[in-house]
PDB file of C-alpha atoms in Angstrom:
ATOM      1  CA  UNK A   1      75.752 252.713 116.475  1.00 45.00           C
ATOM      2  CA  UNK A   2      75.979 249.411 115.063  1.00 47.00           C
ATOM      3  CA  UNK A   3      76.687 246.541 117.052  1.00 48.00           C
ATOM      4  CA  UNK A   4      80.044 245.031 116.335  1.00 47.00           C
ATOM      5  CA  UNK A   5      80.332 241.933 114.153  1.00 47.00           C
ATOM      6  CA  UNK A   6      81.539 238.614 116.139  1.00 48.00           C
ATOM      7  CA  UNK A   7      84.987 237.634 115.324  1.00 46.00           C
ATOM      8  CA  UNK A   8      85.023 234.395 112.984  1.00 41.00           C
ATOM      9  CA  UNK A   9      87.022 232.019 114.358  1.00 43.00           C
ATOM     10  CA  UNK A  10      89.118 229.826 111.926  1.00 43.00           C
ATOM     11  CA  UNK A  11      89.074 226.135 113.222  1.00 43.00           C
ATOM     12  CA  UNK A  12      92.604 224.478 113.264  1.00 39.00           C
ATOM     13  CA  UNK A  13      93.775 222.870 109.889  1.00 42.00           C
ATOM     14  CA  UNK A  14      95.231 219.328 110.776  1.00 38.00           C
ATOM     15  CA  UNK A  15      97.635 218.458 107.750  1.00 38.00           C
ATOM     16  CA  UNK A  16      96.699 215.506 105.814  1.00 42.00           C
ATOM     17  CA  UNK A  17      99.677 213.307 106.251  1.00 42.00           C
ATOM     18  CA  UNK A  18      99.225 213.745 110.093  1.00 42.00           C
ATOM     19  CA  UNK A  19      95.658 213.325 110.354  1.00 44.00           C
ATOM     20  CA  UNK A  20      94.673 209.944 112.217  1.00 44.00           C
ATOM     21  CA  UNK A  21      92.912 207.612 109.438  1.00 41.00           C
ATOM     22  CA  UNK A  22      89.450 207.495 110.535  1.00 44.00           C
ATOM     23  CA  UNK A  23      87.647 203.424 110.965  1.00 59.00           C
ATOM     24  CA  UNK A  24      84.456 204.790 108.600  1.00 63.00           C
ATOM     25  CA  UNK A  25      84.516 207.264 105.729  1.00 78.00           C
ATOM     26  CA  UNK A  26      84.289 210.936 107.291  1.00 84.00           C
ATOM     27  CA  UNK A  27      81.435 213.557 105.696  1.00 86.00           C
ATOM     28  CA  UNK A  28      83.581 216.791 105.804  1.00 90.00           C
ATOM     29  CA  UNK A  29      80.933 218.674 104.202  1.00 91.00           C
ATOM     30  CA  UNK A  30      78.515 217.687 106.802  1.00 92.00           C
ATOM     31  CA  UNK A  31      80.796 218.630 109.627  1.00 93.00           C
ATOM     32  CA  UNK A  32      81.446 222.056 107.683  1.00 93.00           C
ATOM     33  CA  UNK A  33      77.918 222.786 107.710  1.00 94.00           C
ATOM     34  CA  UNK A  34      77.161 221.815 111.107  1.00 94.00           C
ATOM     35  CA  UNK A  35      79.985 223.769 112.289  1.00 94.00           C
ATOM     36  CA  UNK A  36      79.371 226.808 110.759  1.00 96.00           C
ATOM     37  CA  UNK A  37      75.589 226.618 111.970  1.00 96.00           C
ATOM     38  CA  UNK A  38      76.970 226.063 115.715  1.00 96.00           C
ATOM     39  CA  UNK A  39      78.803 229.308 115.485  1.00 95.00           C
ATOM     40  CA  UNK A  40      76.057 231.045 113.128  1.00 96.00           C
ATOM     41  CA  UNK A  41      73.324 230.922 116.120  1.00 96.00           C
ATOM     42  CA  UNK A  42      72.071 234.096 117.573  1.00 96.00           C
ATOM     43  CA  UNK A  43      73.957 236.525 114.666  1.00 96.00           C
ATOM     44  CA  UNK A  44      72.077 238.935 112.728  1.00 96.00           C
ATOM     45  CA  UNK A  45      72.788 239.416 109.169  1.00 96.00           C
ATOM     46  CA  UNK A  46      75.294 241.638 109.061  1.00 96.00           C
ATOM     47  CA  UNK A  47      77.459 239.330 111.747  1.00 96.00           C
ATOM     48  CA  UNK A  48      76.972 236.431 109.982  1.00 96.00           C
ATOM     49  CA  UNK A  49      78.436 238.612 106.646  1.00 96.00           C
ATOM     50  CA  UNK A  50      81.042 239.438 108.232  1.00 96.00           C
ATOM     51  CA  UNK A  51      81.596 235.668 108.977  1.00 95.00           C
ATOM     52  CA  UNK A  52      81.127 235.095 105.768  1.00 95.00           C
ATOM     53  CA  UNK A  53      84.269 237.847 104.510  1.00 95.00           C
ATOM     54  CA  UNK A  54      86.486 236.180 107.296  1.00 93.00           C
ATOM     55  CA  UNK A  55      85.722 232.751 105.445  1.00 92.00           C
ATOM     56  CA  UNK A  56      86.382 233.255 102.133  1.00 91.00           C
ATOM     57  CA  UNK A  57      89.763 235.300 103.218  1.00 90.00           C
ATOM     58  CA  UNK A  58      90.742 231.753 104.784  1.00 86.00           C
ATOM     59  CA  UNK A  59      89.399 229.666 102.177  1.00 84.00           C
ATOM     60  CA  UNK A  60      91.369 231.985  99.719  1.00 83.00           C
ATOM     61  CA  UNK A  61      94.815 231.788 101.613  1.00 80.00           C
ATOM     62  CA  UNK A  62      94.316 227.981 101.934  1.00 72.00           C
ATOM     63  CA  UNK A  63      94.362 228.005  97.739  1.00 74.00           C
ATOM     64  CA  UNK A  64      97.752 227.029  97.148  1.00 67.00           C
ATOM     65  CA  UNK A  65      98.223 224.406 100.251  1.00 69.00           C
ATOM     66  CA  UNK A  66      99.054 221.316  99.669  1.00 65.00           C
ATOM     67  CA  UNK A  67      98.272 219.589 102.711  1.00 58.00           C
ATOM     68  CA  UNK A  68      94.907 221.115 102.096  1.00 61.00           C
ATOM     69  CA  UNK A  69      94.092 220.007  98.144  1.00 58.00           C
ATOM     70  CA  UNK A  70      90.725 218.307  97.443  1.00 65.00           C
ATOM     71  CA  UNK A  71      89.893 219.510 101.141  1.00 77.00           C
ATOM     72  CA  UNK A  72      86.005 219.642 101.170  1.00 84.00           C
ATOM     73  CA  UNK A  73      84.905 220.962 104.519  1.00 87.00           C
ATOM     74  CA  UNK A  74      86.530 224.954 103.995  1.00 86.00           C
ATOM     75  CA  UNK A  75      84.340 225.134 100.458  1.00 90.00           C
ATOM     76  CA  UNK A  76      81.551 223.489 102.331  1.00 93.00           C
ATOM     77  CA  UNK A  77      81.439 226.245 105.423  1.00 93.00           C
ATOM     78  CA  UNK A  78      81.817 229.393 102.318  1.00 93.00           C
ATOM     79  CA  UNK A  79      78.884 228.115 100.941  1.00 95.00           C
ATOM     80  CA  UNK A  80      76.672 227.544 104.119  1.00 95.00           C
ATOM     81  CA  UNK A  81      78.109 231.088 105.198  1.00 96.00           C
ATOM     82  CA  UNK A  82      76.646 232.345 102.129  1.00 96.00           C
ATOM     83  CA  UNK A  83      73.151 230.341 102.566  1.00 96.00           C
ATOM     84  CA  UNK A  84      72.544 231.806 106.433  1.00 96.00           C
ATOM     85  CA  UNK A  85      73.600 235.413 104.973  1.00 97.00           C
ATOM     86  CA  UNK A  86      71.179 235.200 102.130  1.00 96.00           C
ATOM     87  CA  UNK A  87      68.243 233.558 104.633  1.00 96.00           C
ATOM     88  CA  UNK A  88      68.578 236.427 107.073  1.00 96.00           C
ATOM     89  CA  UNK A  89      68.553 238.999 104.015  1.00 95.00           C
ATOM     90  CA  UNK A  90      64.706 237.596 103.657  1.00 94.00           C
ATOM     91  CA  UNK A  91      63.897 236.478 107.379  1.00 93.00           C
ATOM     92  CA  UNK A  92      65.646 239.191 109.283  1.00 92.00           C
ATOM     93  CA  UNK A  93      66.130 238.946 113.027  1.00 95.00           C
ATOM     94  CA  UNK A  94      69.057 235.969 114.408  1.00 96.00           C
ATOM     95  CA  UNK A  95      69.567 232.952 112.494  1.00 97.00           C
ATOM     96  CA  UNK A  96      68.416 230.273 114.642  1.00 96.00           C
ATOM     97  CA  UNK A  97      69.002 226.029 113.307  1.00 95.00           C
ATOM     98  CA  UNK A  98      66.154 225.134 114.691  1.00 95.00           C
ATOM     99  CA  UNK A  99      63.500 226.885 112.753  1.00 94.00           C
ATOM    100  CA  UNK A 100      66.160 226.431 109.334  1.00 95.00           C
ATOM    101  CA  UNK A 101      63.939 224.226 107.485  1.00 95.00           C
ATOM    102  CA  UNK A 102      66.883 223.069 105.313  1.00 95.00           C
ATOM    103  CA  UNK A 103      68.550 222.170 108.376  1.00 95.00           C
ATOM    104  CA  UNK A 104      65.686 220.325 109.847  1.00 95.00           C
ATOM    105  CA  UNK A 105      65.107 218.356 106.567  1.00 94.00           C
ATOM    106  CA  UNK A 106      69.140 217.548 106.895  1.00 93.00           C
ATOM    107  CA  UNK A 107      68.450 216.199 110.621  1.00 93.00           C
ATOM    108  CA  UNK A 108      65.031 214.219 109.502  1.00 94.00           C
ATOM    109  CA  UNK A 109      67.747 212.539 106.508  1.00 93.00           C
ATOM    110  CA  UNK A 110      69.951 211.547 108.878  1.00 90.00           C
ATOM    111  CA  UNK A 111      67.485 209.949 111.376  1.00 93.00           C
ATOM    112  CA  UNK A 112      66.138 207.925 108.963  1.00 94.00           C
ATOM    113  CA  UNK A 113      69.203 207.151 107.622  1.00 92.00           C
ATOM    114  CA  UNK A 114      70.313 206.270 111.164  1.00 91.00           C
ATOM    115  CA  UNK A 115      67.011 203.990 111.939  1.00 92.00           C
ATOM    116  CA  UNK A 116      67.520 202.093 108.525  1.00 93.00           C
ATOM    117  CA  UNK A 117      71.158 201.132 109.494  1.00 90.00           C
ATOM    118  CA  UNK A 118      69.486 200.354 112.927  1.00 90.00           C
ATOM    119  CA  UNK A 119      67.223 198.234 111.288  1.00 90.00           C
ATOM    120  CA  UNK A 120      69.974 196.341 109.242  1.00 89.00           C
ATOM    121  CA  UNK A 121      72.250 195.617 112.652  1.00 85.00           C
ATOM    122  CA  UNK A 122      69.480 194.125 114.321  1.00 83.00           C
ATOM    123  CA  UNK A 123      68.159 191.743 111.327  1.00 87.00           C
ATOM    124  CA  UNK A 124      71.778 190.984 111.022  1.00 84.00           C
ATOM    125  CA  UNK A 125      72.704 190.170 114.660  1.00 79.00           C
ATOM    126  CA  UNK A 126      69.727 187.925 114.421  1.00 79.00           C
ATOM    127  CA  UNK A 127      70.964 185.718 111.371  1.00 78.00           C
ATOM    128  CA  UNK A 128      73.936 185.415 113.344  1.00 69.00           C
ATOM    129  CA  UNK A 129      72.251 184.727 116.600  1.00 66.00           C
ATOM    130  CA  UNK A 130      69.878 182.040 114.602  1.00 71.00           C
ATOM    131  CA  UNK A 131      72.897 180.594 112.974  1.00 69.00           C
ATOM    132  CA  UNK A 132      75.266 180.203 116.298  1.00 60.00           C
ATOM    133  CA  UNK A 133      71.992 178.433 117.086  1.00 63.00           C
ATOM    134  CA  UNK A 134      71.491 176.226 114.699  1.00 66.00           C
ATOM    135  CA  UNK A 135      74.959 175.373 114.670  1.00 75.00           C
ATOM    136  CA  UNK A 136      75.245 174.668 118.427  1.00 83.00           C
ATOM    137  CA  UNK A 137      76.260 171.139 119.472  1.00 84.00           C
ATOM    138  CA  UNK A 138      73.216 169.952 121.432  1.00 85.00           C
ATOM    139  CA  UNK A 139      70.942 170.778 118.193  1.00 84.00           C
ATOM    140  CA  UNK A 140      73.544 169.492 115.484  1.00 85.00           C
ATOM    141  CA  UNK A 141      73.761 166.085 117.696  1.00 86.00           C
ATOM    142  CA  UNK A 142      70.130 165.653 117.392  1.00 87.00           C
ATOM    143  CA  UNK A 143      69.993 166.373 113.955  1.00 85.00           C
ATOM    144  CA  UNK A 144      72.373 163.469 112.938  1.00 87.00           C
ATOM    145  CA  UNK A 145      70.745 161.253 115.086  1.00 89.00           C
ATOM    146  CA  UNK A 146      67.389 162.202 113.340  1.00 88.00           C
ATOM    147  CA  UNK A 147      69.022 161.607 110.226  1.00 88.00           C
ATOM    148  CA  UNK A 148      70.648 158.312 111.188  1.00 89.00           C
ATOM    149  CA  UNK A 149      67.448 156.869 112.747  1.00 89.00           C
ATOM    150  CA  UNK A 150      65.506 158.275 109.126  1.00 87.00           C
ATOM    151  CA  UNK A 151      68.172 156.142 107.220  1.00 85.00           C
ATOM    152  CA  UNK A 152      68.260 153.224 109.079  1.00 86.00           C
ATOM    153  CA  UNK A 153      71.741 153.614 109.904  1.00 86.00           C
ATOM    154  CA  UNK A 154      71.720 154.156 113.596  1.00 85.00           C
ATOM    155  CA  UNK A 155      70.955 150.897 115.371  1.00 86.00           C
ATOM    156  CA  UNK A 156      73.843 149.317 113.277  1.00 87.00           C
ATOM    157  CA  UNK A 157      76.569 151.985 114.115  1.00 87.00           C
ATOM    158  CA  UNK A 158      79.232 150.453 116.890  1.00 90.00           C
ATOM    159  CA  UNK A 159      80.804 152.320 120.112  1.00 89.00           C
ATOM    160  CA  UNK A 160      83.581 154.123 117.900  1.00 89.00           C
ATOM    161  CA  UNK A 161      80.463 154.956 115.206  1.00 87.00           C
ATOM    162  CA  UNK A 162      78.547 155.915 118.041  1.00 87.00           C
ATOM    163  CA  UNK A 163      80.900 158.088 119.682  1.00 90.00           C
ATOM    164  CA  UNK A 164      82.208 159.941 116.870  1.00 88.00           C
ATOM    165  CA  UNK A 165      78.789 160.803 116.134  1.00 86.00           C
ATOM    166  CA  UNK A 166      78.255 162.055 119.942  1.00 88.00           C
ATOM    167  CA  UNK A 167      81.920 164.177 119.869  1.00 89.00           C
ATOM    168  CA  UNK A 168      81.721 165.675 116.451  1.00 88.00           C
ATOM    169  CA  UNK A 169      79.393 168.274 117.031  1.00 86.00           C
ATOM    170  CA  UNK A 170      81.553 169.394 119.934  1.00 87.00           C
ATOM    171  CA  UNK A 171      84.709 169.446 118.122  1.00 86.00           C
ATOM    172  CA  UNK A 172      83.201 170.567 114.695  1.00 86.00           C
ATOM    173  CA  UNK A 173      80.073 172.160 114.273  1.00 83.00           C
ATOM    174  CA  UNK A 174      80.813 172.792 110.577  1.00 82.00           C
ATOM    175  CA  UNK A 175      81.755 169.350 110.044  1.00 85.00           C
ATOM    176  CA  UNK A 176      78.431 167.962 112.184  1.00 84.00           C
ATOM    177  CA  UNK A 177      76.454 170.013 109.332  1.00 84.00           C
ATOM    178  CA  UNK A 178      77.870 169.108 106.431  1.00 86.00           C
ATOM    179  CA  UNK A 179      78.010 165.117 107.667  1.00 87.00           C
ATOM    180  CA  UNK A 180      74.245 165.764 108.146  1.00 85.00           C
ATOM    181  CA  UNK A 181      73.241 167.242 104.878  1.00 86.00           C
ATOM    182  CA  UNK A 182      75.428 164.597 102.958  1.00 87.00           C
ATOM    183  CA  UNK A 183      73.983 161.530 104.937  1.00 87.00           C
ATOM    184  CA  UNK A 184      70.138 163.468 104.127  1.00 84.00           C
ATOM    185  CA  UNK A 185      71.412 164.143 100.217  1.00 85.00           C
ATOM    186  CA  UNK A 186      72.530 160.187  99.961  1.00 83.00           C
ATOM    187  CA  UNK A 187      69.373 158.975 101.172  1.00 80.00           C
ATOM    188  CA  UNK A 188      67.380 161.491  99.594  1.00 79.00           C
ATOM    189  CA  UNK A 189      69.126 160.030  95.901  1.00 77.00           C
ATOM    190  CA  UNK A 190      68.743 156.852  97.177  1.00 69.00           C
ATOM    191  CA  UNK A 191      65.243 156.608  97.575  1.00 63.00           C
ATOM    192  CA  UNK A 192      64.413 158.549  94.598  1.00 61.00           C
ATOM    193  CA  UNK A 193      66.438 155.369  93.080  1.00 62.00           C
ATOM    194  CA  UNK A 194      64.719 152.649  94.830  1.00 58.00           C
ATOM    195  CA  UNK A 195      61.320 154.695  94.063  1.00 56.00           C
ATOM    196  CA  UNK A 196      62.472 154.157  90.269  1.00 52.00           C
ATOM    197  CA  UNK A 197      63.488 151.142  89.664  1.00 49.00           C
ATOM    198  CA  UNK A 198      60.380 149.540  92.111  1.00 45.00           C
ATOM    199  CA  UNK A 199      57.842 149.851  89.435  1.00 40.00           C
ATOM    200  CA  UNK A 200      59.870 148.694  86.540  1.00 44.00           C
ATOM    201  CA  UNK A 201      58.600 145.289  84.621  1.00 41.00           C
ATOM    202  CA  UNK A 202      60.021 142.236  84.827  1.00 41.00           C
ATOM    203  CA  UNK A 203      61.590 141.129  81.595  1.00 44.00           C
ATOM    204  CA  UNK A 204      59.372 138.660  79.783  1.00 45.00           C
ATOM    205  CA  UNK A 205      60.053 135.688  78.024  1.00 44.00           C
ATOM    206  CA  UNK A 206      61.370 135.676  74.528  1.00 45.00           C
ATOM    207  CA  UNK A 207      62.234 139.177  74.288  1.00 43.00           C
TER     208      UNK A 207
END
């Protein structure tokens, strides 16, 4: 007597229109798969063609939904249906996802995938955590006062001079920067100026 083939149990069909937008794009064909390998563990071949019947029955009364055009994930499970009834044709015995080698390929994908976006967070955390400090007050202040000392410019600066220079970075780290590269830029240009016109010869007489 053969043993009886497990009933296939439809998952619920949300409607489209009612289905909560998701914050990153969803993979239904990945969830289809992994799905129908969840409830494909332990069958036998003829259980899991039986499965396969019950799906393509749904998948064939879903045709003409609307709510249920360009859906992915019911063509997705049919075919991975299909895959585990054709592996166990060759393997024999109960289909088991952990010796699958397609699935284990799938899972060694997606943990690499998984460590690369890993990778990307952290290096990007860090340019923002290097950039909050670079930008933070107690560094900017130093950094004009470098720059004013460099140009000459800081012994003459009054009280007000002085403490705009001492509040800015407080009040506007953006503004601290940019005052800083423009006061570098200016005497940058005008050195490169001086530099040029230093060496140039002195008219001479009659020409």
């Amino acid at each position: 007597m053969s043993t009886p083939a497990r009933r296939y149990h439809r998952r619920p069909r949300v409607p489209a229109g009612r289905a909560a937008a998701p914050r990153e794009p969803v993979d239904k064909v990945k969830i289809g798969r992994r799905s129908v390998r969840r409830r494909a563990r332990g069958m036998t071949q003829p259980e899991a063609a039986a499965a396969l019947e019950e799906a393509e029955l749904q998948q064939h009364i879903d045709r003409d939904r609307e709510d249920l055009a360009g859906d992915e994930r019911g063509p997705a499970e049919v075919a991975e249906w299909t895959r585990i009834v054709q592996l166990l044709a060759t393997t024999g015995g109960a289909y088991d996802p952990d010796t699958d080698a397609v699935v284990q390929d799938e899972l060694a994908a997606d943990a690499e995938c998984e460590r690369a976006k890993q990778l990307e967070d952290d290096k990007r955390r860090q340019e923002e955590e290097a950039e909050a400090a670079y930008l933070a007050p107690d560094v900017l202040r130093h950094a004009l006062l470098r720059t004013l000392a460099r140009t000459g410019l800081l012994d003459s600066l009054n009280e007000d001079e002085q403490t705009a220079v001492n509040r800015l970075p407080d009040s506007d780290p953006a503004a601290a920067l940019a005052v800083n590269t423009l006061l570098a830029r200016a005497y940058k240009s005008g050195a490169a100026q001086h530099e040029g016109t230093a060496f140039e010869a002195p008219p001479q007489a009659g020409r």
